[in-house]
Amino acid sequence: MSHKIWITWEDHRRSRELSTAFSAKYVFLSCNRSRIIRYPVLGAKTFKLLLSEKPSLVFCQNPSIVLTSLLCILKIFFKYSLIVDRHSNFKFHTSKSMNPKWIIFHWLSKLSLRRADLTIVTNQFLKSYIESCGGKSEILPDKLPSLKSANPQKLLGRVNYVFVSTFSEDEPIHELLAAAKMIENSKNIYITGNHKKYRDIDKITSNLPSNVTLTGFLSEEDYQDLLHSADVVIVITTQEYTLTCGAYEAVSLEKPMILGDTQTIREYFFSGALYTSSLPSDLAEKIEAAGNQLSSLRDGVVALKATLIETWNDQFKEVQKQIADIEGRHKKRAL
C-alpha cells in the first residue's frame, strides 16, 4: 500500500492546508465543462488515480457530494479507509423539499455519513448531527493559513475594507452596496470574486457606488496583497453552522473583521470582530464603527489568533488519534 492521498474536485485552501498537516498527497482533479460531462470525466480520473496510487487511506473534500459518494462506493473494491472533510454542504434548508434533486442529495449525504470511516466538521452541532445519522465524526476547524505575500498596495480610501465574496446566494451583495451609499465616501469597499457570474450583475454595475470597487477574480498573489493592504476584512454568510475561510484569513493577518451575526460565527470568532445582520442600515453602522475602532479590534484579533492556534493544535491531535486507530484497523484487515 502507498502513501495517503487527499482527493478534491474543488481546489480549496482548507483542503490544501489539512492535506499538508496530515501528510497526505494533495490531488486536485479538474474539468471545466458542464456537469453532464464534468462528473463522468472526474469520476474516470478518480478511478484511474485510485488504480495507480493504491492508497490505504483516502481523504476527500465534501463538497463535492458526488465525489464523496463515489469514493464511498469505490472503497468496497479498493479496500481503503475513507476520511471525509465536510466543512459545509449540508443544505439543511432543503431537507424537507420534494424536489428530486434535493431528495437525492440528502439520501447520498446520509449514506456517505454512514459509509465514511470518519467525517471531519467544524463545530459541535454538525458532529452531533452526523452521529445521529449513524456516522463517526470529529471537530477540526480550519487551520489558520500561512499568507506569505506581502506587497502592500495603495488603496483608494481613507479606510479600506475588503469584502471577501464568491457572489454566492448566502452573501448580502445588494445590501452591502446599499450600505456603501450610507457611509462616508472616504471609506472604500473592495468586493472580491468573479462578479460576472452573478445573476444581477447588470443591475449592480449600472448603479455601483463610487466608493465600491469590484476586483473580479484575483490570482492568489493579488488576493493576498489586497488582504494585506486592507484595514478591515468583511466576511458575511447568512448560513448558520458555517465558518468562513475569509475570516480565518483575516485572523491570520491580524485584521479587524466585520462578520455575519450567526451563533456559530460569534462563538468561534469571539474577539476582534463586529457582527452584523444583512440589513443595509446595520451593515453601514458596523462599517462606520469598525473604521473608528481599528486599534481595539486589532488587539482583539491578535488575542483571538493565539487562542485559535492553541485550540486547533489540541483538536488536531485528537483527530490524529482517531485516524491512527483507523489506519491500525486497516492494517489488521490487510493481514
Tab-separated table of C-alpha atoms in Angstrom:
chain	number	residue	atom	x	y	z
A	1	MET	CA	0.000	0.000	0.000
A	2	SER	CA	1.247	3.520	-0.854
A	3	HIS	CA	1.027	6.847	0.894
A	4	LYS	CA	-2.125	8.665	1.964
A	5	ILE	CA	-3.844	10.808	-0.669
A	6	TRP	CA	-6.256	13.726	-0.493
A	7	ILE	CA	-8.651	13.926	-3.459
A	8	THR	CA	-10.702	17.002	-4.287
A	9	TRP	CA	-12.678	18.236	-7.286
A	10	GLU	CA	-12.655	21.810	-5.931
A	11	ASP	CA	-9.354	23.477	-5.117
A	12	HIS	CA	-9.818	24.862	-1.607
A	13	ARG	CA	-7.407	26.454	0.868
A	14	ARG	CA	-8.718	24.337	3.757
A	15	SER	CA	-8.002	21.132	1.851
A	16	ARG	CA	-4.512	22.277	0.903
A	17	GLU	CA	-3.714	23.189	4.495
A	18	LEU	CA	-5.137	19.990	6.011
A	19	SER	CA	-3.583	17.671	3.446
A	20	THR	CA	-0.198	19.082	4.416
A	21	ALA	CA	-0.996	18.745	8.117
A	22	PHE	CA	-1.981	15.075	7.651
A	23	SER	CA	0.985	14.350	5.342
A	24	ALA	CA	-1.365	13.293	2.539
A	25	LYS	CA	-0.585	13.773	-1.138
A	26	TYR	CA	-2.892	16.522	-2.434
A	27	VAL	CA	-4.569	15.752	-5.759
A	28	PHE	CA	-6.889	18.311	-7.346
A	29	LEU	CA	-8.804	16.868	-10.285
A	30	SER	CA	-10.471	19.391	-12.577
A	31	CYS	CA	-12.684	19.544	-15.650
A	32	ASN	CA	-14.054	22.878	-16.863
A	33	ARG	CA	-17.116	21.526	-18.639
A	34	SER	CA	-20.835	21.282	-17.947
A	35	ARG	CA	-21.950	18.948	-15.150
A	36	ILE	CA	-23.194	16.355	-17.631
A	37	ILE	CA	-19.633	15.982	-18.928
A	38	ARG	CA	-17.741	17.053	-15.811
A	39	TYR	CA	-18.929	14.337	-13.448
A	40	PRO	CA	-18.195	11.350	-15.725
A	41	VAL	CA	-14.781	12.780	-16.616
A	42	LEU	CA	-13.834	13.449	-12.995
A	43	GLY	CA	-15.216	10.071	-11.964
A	44	ALA	CA	-12.979	8.366	-14.523
A	45	LYS	CA	-9.967	10.406	-13.371
A	46	THR	CA	-10.670	9.439	-9.765
A	47	PHE	CA	-10.920	5.750	-10.653
A	48	LYS	CA	-7.645	5.940	-12.609
A	49	LEU	CA	-5.941	7.723	-9.690
A	50	LEU	CA	-7.007	5.017	-7.245
A	51	LEU	CA	-5.720	2.332	-9.606
A	52	SER	CA	-2.315	3.968	-9.859
A	53	GLU	CA	-1.885	5.034	-6.216
A	54	LYS	CA	-3.498	2.060	-4.452
A	55	PRO	CA	-3.851	4.074	-1.227
A	56	SER	CA	-4.715	2.585	2.127
A	57	LEU	CA	-6.149	5.892	3.342
A	58	VAL	CA	-8.090	8.415	1.265
A	59	PHE	CA	-9.120	11.885	2.362
A	60	CYS	CA	-11.667	13.793	0.332
A	61	GLN	CA	-13.393	17.154	0.407
A	62	ASN	CA	-17.162	17.471	0.506
A	63	PRO	CA	-18.249	19.425	-1.484
A	64	SER	CA	-18.421	17.612	-3.856
A	65	ILE	CA	-21.157	15.265	-2.678
A	66	VAL	CA	-20.704	13.356	-5.960
A	67	LEU	CA	-17.008	12.746	-5.266
A	68	THR	CA	-17.736	11.673	-1.701
A	69	SER	CA	-20.480	9.283	-2.778
A	70	LEU	CA	-18.259	7.808	-5.479
A	71	LEU	CA	-15.432	7.209	-3.011
A	72	CYS	CA	-17.875	5.586	-0.579
A	73	ILE	CA	-18.771	3.107	-3.321
A	74	LEU	CA	-15.236	2.523	-4.593
A	75	LYS	CA	-13.859	1.808	-1.108
A	76	ILE	CA	-15.732	-1.506	-1.297
A	77	PHE	CA	-13.475	-2.565	-4.184
A	78	PHE	CA	-10.224	-0.738	-3.398
A	79	LYS	CA	-10.346	-1.540	0.335
A	80	TYR	CA	-9.097	1.855	1.520
A	81	SER	CA	-10.301	3.707	4.595
A	82	LEU	CA	-12.092	6.984	3.889
A	83	ILE	CA	-11.869	10.268	5.789
A	84	VAL	CA	-14.285	12.963	4.587
A	85	ASP	CA	-13.668	16.628	5.342
A	86	ARG	CA	-17.129	18.156	5.282
A	87	HIS	CA	-16.800	21.728	6.463
A	88	SER	CA	-20.168	22.725	4.946
A	89	ASN	CA	-22.529	21.447	2.219
A	90	PHE	CA	-25.318	20.032	4.393
A	91	LYS	CA	-28.118	22.091	2.755
A	92	PHE	CA	-30.342	21.846	5.822
A	93	HIS	CA	-32.745	24.412	4.375
A	94	THR	CA	-33.693	21.899	1.628
A	95	SER	CA	-34.175	18.881	3.912
A	96	LYS	CA	-37.976	18.885	3.536
A	97	SER	CA	-38.018	19.728	-0.160
A	98	MET	CA	-39.834	17.357	-2.526
A	99	ASN	CA	-37.580	18.406	-5.397
A	100	PRO	CA	-35.946	15.164	-6.691
A	101	LYS	CA	-32.578	16.959	-6.776
A	102	TRP	CA	-32.652	17.543	-3.018
A	103	ILE	CA	-34.167	14.174	-2.202
A	104	ILE	CA	-31.222	12.506	-3.956
A	105	PHE	CA	-28.748	14.925	-2.330
A	106	HIS	CA	-29.910	14.141	1.211
A	107	TRP	CA	-30.047	10.400	0.525
A	108	LEU	CA	-26.438	10.486	-0.706
A	109	SER	CA	-25.478	12.758	2.162
A	110	LYS	CA	-26.706	10.378	4.858
A	111	LEU	CA	-25.284	7.383	3.009
A	112	SER	CA	-21.835	9.000	2.900
A	113	LEU	CA	-22.001	9.874	6.607
A	114	ARG	CA	-22.558	6.197	7.431
A	115	ARG	CA	-20.073	4.797	4.919
A	116	ALA	CA	-17.124	7.087	5.707
A	117	ASP	CA	-14.765	5.885	8.411
A	118	LEU	CA	-14.619	9.435	9.776
A	119	THR	CA	-16.212	12.755	8.837
A	120	ILE	CA	-14.416	15.918	9.927
A	121	VAL	CA	-16.553	19.001	10.587
A	122	THR	CA	-16.045	22.450	12.078
A	123	ASN	CA	-18.450	22.559	15.033
A	124	GLN	CA	-20.318	20.541	17.664
A	125	PHE	CA	-23.754	20.872	16.049
A	126	LEU	CA	-22.575	19.154	12.861
A	127	LYS	CA	-20.731	16.482	14.842
A	128	SER	CA	-23.896	15.679	16.794
A	129	TYR	CA	-25.945	15.602	13.597
A	130	ILE	CA	-23.556	13.148	11.919
A	131	GLU	CA	-23.547	10.858	14.925
A	132	SER	CA	-27.365	10.932	14.975
A	133	CYS	CA	-27.220	9.641	11.380
A	134	GLY	CA	-25.024	6.723	12.410
A	135	GLY	CA	-21.686	8.200	11.378
A	136	LYS	CA	-18.396	8.835	13.161
A	137	SER	CA	-17.237	12.459	13.441
A	138	GLU	CA	-14.567	14.718	14.893
A	139	ILE	CA	-14.299	18.511	15.055
A	140	LEU	CA	-11.461	20.350	13.327
A	141	PRO	CA	-11.934	23.946	12.205
A	142	ASP	CA	-9.721	25.437	9.508
A	143	LYS	CA	-6.050	25.774	10.301
A	144	LEU	CA	-5.040	29.409	10.183
A	145	PRO	CA	-3.420	29.781	6.751
A	146	SER	CA	0.098	30.977	6.073
A	147	LEU	CA	-0.345	34.030	3.862
A	148	LYS	CA	3.149	34.895	2.693
A	149	SER	CA	2.583	37.544	0.037
A	150	ALA	CA	3.430	40.975	1.393
A	151	ASN	CA	3.286	43.604	-1.333
A	152	PRO	CA	1.076	46.316	0.164
A	153	GLN	CA	-0.997	48.302	-2.288
A	154	LYS	CA	-2.062	51.928	-2.136
A	155	LEU	CA	-5.825	51.640	-1.895
A	156	LEU	CA	-8.330	54.371	-2.683
A	157	GLY	CA	-9.983	55.115	0.633
A	158	ARG	CA	-9.023	56.776	3.897
A	159	VAL	CA	-10.208	53.499	5.449
A	160	ASN	CA	-10.287	50.454	3.177
A	161	TYR	CA	-12.474	47.369	3.554
A	162	VAL	CA	-12.217	44.090	1.648
A	163	PHE	CA	-15.444	42.117	1.363
A	164	VAL	CA	-14.364	38.519	0.706
A	165	SER	CA	-17.010	37.214	-1.663
A	166	THR	CA	-17.766	34.407	-4.066
A	167	PHE	CA	-21.062	36.034	-5.120
A	168	SER	CA	-22.995	33.106	-3.686
A	169	GLU	CA	-26.610	33.106	-2.513
A	170	ASP	CA	-25.736	33.390	1.193
A	171	GLU	CA	-23.875	36.700	0.767
A	172	PRO	CA	-25.779	40.011	1.068
A	173	ILE	CA	-24.352	41.671	-2.044
A	174	HIS	CA	-27.190	44.109	-2.760
A	175	GLU	CA	-27.471	45.021	0.914
A	176	LEU	CA	-23.756	45.781	1.127
A	177	LEU	CA	-23.972	48.072	-1.903
A	178	ALA	CA	-26.914	49.871	-0.317
A	179	ALA	CA	-24.882	50.265	2.885
A	180	ALA	CA	-21.953	51.700	0.920
A	181	LYS	CA	-24.163	54.603	-0.106
A	182	MET	CA	-24.891	55.385	3.554
A	183	ILE	CA	-21.278	55.673	4.766
A	184	GLU	CA	-18.579	58.290	4.302
A	185	ASN	CA	-17.318	58.326	0.740
A	186	SER	CA	-13.738	58.209	2.036
A	187	LYS	CA	-14.382	54.655	3.240
A	188	ASN	CA	-13.818	52.386	0.257
A	189	ILE	CA	-15.039	48.802	-0.103
A	190	TYR	CA	-13.337	46.263	-2.373
A	191	ILE	CA	-15.503	43.267	-3.287
A	192	THR	CA	-13.541	40.211	-4.419
A	193	GLY	CA	-14.750	37.328	-6.564
A	194	ASN	CA	-15.912	36.679	-10.090
A	195	HIS	CA	-18.847	39.077	-10.187
A	196	LYS	CA	-19.514	38.383	-13.875
A	197	LYS	CA	-21.268	35.133	-12.965
A	198	TYR	CA	-23.670	36.882	-10.575
A	199	ARG	CA	-27.297	36.786	-11.641
A	200	ASP	CA	-27.890	40.536	-11.076
A	201	ILE	CA	-24.545	41.822	-12.290
A	202	ASP	CA	-26.043	44.255	-14.806
A	203	LYS	CA	-28.145	45.822	-12.068
A	204	ILE	CA	-25.069	46.088	-9.838
A	205	THR	CA	-22.670	47.605	-12.353
A	206	SER	CA	-25.215	50.134	-13.597
A	207	ASN	CA	-25.646	51.584	-10.107
A	208	LEU	CA	-22.298	50.890	-8.425
A	209	PRO	CA	-21.497	53.304	-5.572
A	210	SER	CA	-18.404	55.455	-6.137
A	211	ASN	CA	-16.724	54.007	-3.020
A	212	VAL	CA	-17.066	50.375	-4.145
A	213	THR	CA	-14.570	48.520	-6.336
A	214	LEU	CA	-15.314	45.141	-7.913
A	215	THR	CA	-11.940	43.426	-8.151
A	216	GLY	CA	-13.066	40.489	-10.283
A	217	PHE	CA	-11.271	37.181	-9.964
A	218	LEU	CA	-7.806	37.661	-8.444
A	219	SER	CA	-4.744	35.449	-8.574
A	220	GLU	CA	-3.668	34.055	-5.219
A	221	GLU	CA	-0.813	36.574	-5.027
A	222	ASP	CA	-3.019	39.557	-5.875
A	223	TYR	CA	-5.685	38.391	-3.446
A	224	GLN	CA	-3.187	38.131	-0.612
A	225	ASP	CA	-1.746	41.549	-1.485
A	226	LEU	CA	-5.226	43.056	-1.248
A	227	LEU	CA	-5.917	41.448	2.137
A	228	HIS	CA	-2.555	42.639	3.430
A	229	SER	CA	-3.464	46.185	2.360
A	230	ALA	CA	-6.943	46.275	3.908
A	231	ASP	CA	-7.801	47.982	7.172
A	232	VAL	CA	-10.871	45.782	7.762
A	233	VAL	CA	-11.965	42.442	6.295
A	234	ILE	CA	-15.694	41.844	5.807
A	235	VAL	CA	-16.952	38.253	5.544
A	236	ILE	CA	-20.679	37.608	5.759
A	237	THR	CA	-22.700	34.434	5.367
A	238	THR	CA	-26.357	34.140	6.275
A	239	GLN	CA	-25.992	30.358	6.736
A	240	GLU	CA	-25.829	29.061	10.285
A	241	TYR	CA	-23.305	26.302	11.208
A	242	THR	CA	-20.790	27.703	8.703
A	243	LEU	CA	-17.294	29.053	9.377
A	244	THR	CA	-15.938	31.238	6.594
A	245	CYS	CA	-12.473	30.943	5.078
A	246	GLY	CA	-12.151	34.710	4.723
A	247	ALA	CA	-12.446	35.111	8.484
A	248	TYR	CA	-9.601	32.629	9.055
A	249	GLU	CA	-7.501	34.608	6.583
A	250	ALA	CA	-8.294	37.850	8.385
A	251	VAL	CA	-7.250	36.362	11.727
A	252	SER	CA	-4.037	35.050	10.207
A	253	LEU	CA	-3.226	38.595	9.040
A	254	GLU	CA	-4.471	40.113	12.328
A	255	LYS	CA	-7.031	42.256	10.528
A	256	PRO	CA	-10.148	43.701	12.226
A	257	MET	CA	-13.294	41.956	10.990
A	258	ILE	CA	-16.959	42.537	10.251
A	259	LEU	CA	-18.711	39.156	10.292
A	260	GLY	CA	-22.200	37.736	9.888
A	261	ASP	CA	-24.213	37.587	13.081
A	262	THR	CA	-24.711	33.836	13.448
A	263	GLN	CA	-24.207	31.847	16.624
A	264	THR	CA	-21.512	29.696	15.015
A	265	ILE	CA	-19.523	32.741	13.900
A	266	ARG	CA	-19.894	34.553	17.237
A	267	GLU	CA	-18.754	31.529	19.251
A	268	TYR	CA	-15.671	30.812	17.158
A	269	PHE	CA	-14.526	34.289	16.104
A	270	PHE	CA	-15.308	35.748	19.503
A	271	SER	CA	-12.902	38.690	19.509
A	272	GLY	CA	-11.630	41.335	17.118
A	273	ALA	CA	-14.895	41.493	15.180
A	274	LEU	CA	-18.159	43.348	14.876
A	275	TYR	CA	-21.193	41.248	13.945
A	276	THR	CA	-23.878	42.372	11.539
A	277	SER	CA	-27.192	41.331	10.097
A	278	SER	CA	-27.852	41.682	6.378
A	279	LEU	CA	-29.855	44.891	6.807
A	280	PRO	CA	-28.181	47.804	4.931
A	281	SER	CA	-28.570	50.091	7.946
A	282	ASP	CA	-26.860	47.567	10.244
A	283	LEU	CA	-24.085	46.956	7.713
A	284	ALA	CA	-23.474	50.691	7.370
A	285	GLU	CA	-23.393	51.142	11.140
A	286	LYS	CA	-20.836	48.337	11.587
A	287	ILE	CA	-18.681	49.597	8.698
A	288	GLU	CA	-18.533	53.060	10.246
A	289	ALA	CA	-17.892	51.624	13.731
A	290	ALA	CA	-15.090	49.318	12.591
A	291	GLY	CA	-13.314	52.233	10.907
A	292	ASN	CA	-13.399	54.083	14.218
A	293	GLN	CA	-12.229	51.128	16.324
A	294	LEU	CA	-9.289	49.823	14.305
A	295	SER	CA	-6.805	49.704	17.177
A	296	SER	CA	-9.025	47.931	19.714
A	297	LEU	CA	-10.340	45.470	17.134
A	298	ARG	CA	-6.797	44.674	16.014
A	299	ASP	CA	-5.809	43.921	19.624
A	300	GLY	CA	-8.797	41.584	19.850
A	301	VAL	CA	-7.772	39.732	16.694
A	302	VAL	CA	-4.222	39.256	17.965
A	303	ALA	CA	-5.567	37.645	21.153
A	304	LEU	CA	-8.033	35.548	19.161
A	305	LYS	CA	-5.263	34.294	16.878
A	306	ALA	CA	-3.218	32.965	19.798
A	307	THR	CA	-6.254	31.167	21.226
A	308	LEU	CA	-7.288	29.621	17.899
A	309	ILE	CA	-3.774	28.297	17.240
A	310	GLU	CA	-3.630	26.608	20.647
A	311	THR	CA	-7.148	25.188	20.374
A	312	TRP	CA	-6.594	23.932	16.843
A	313	ASN	CA	-3.413	22.100	17.834
A	314	ASP	CA	-5.307	20.279	20.604
A	315	GLN	CA	-8.152	19.329	18.263
A	316	PHE	CA	-5.734	18.227	15.563
A	317	LYS	CA	-4.038	15.838	17.988
A	318	GLU	CA	-7.411	14.267	18.796
A	319	VAL	CA	-8.242	13.810	15.109
A	320	GLN	CA	-4.781	12.313	14.534
A	321	LYS	CA	-5.509	9.724	17.220
A	322	GLN	CA	-8.756	8.760	15.525
A	323	ILE	CA	-7.046	8.451	12.152
A	324	ALA	CA	-4.234	6.380	13.665
A	325	ASP	CA	-6.872	3.985	15.036
A	326	ILE	CA	-8.475	3.756	11.586
A	327	GLU	CA	-5.090	3.039	9.988
A	328	GLY	CA	-4.409	0.386	12.624
A	329	ARG	CA	-7.704	-1.364	11.902
A	330	HIS	CA	-6.981	-1.196	8.181
A	331	LYS	CA	-3.605	-2.882	8.625
A	332	LYS	CA	-5.191	-5.682	10.628
A	333	ARG	CA	-7.741	-6.297	7.878
A	334	ALA	CA	-4.963	-6.345	5.283
A	335	LEU	CA	-3.009	-9.083	7.088
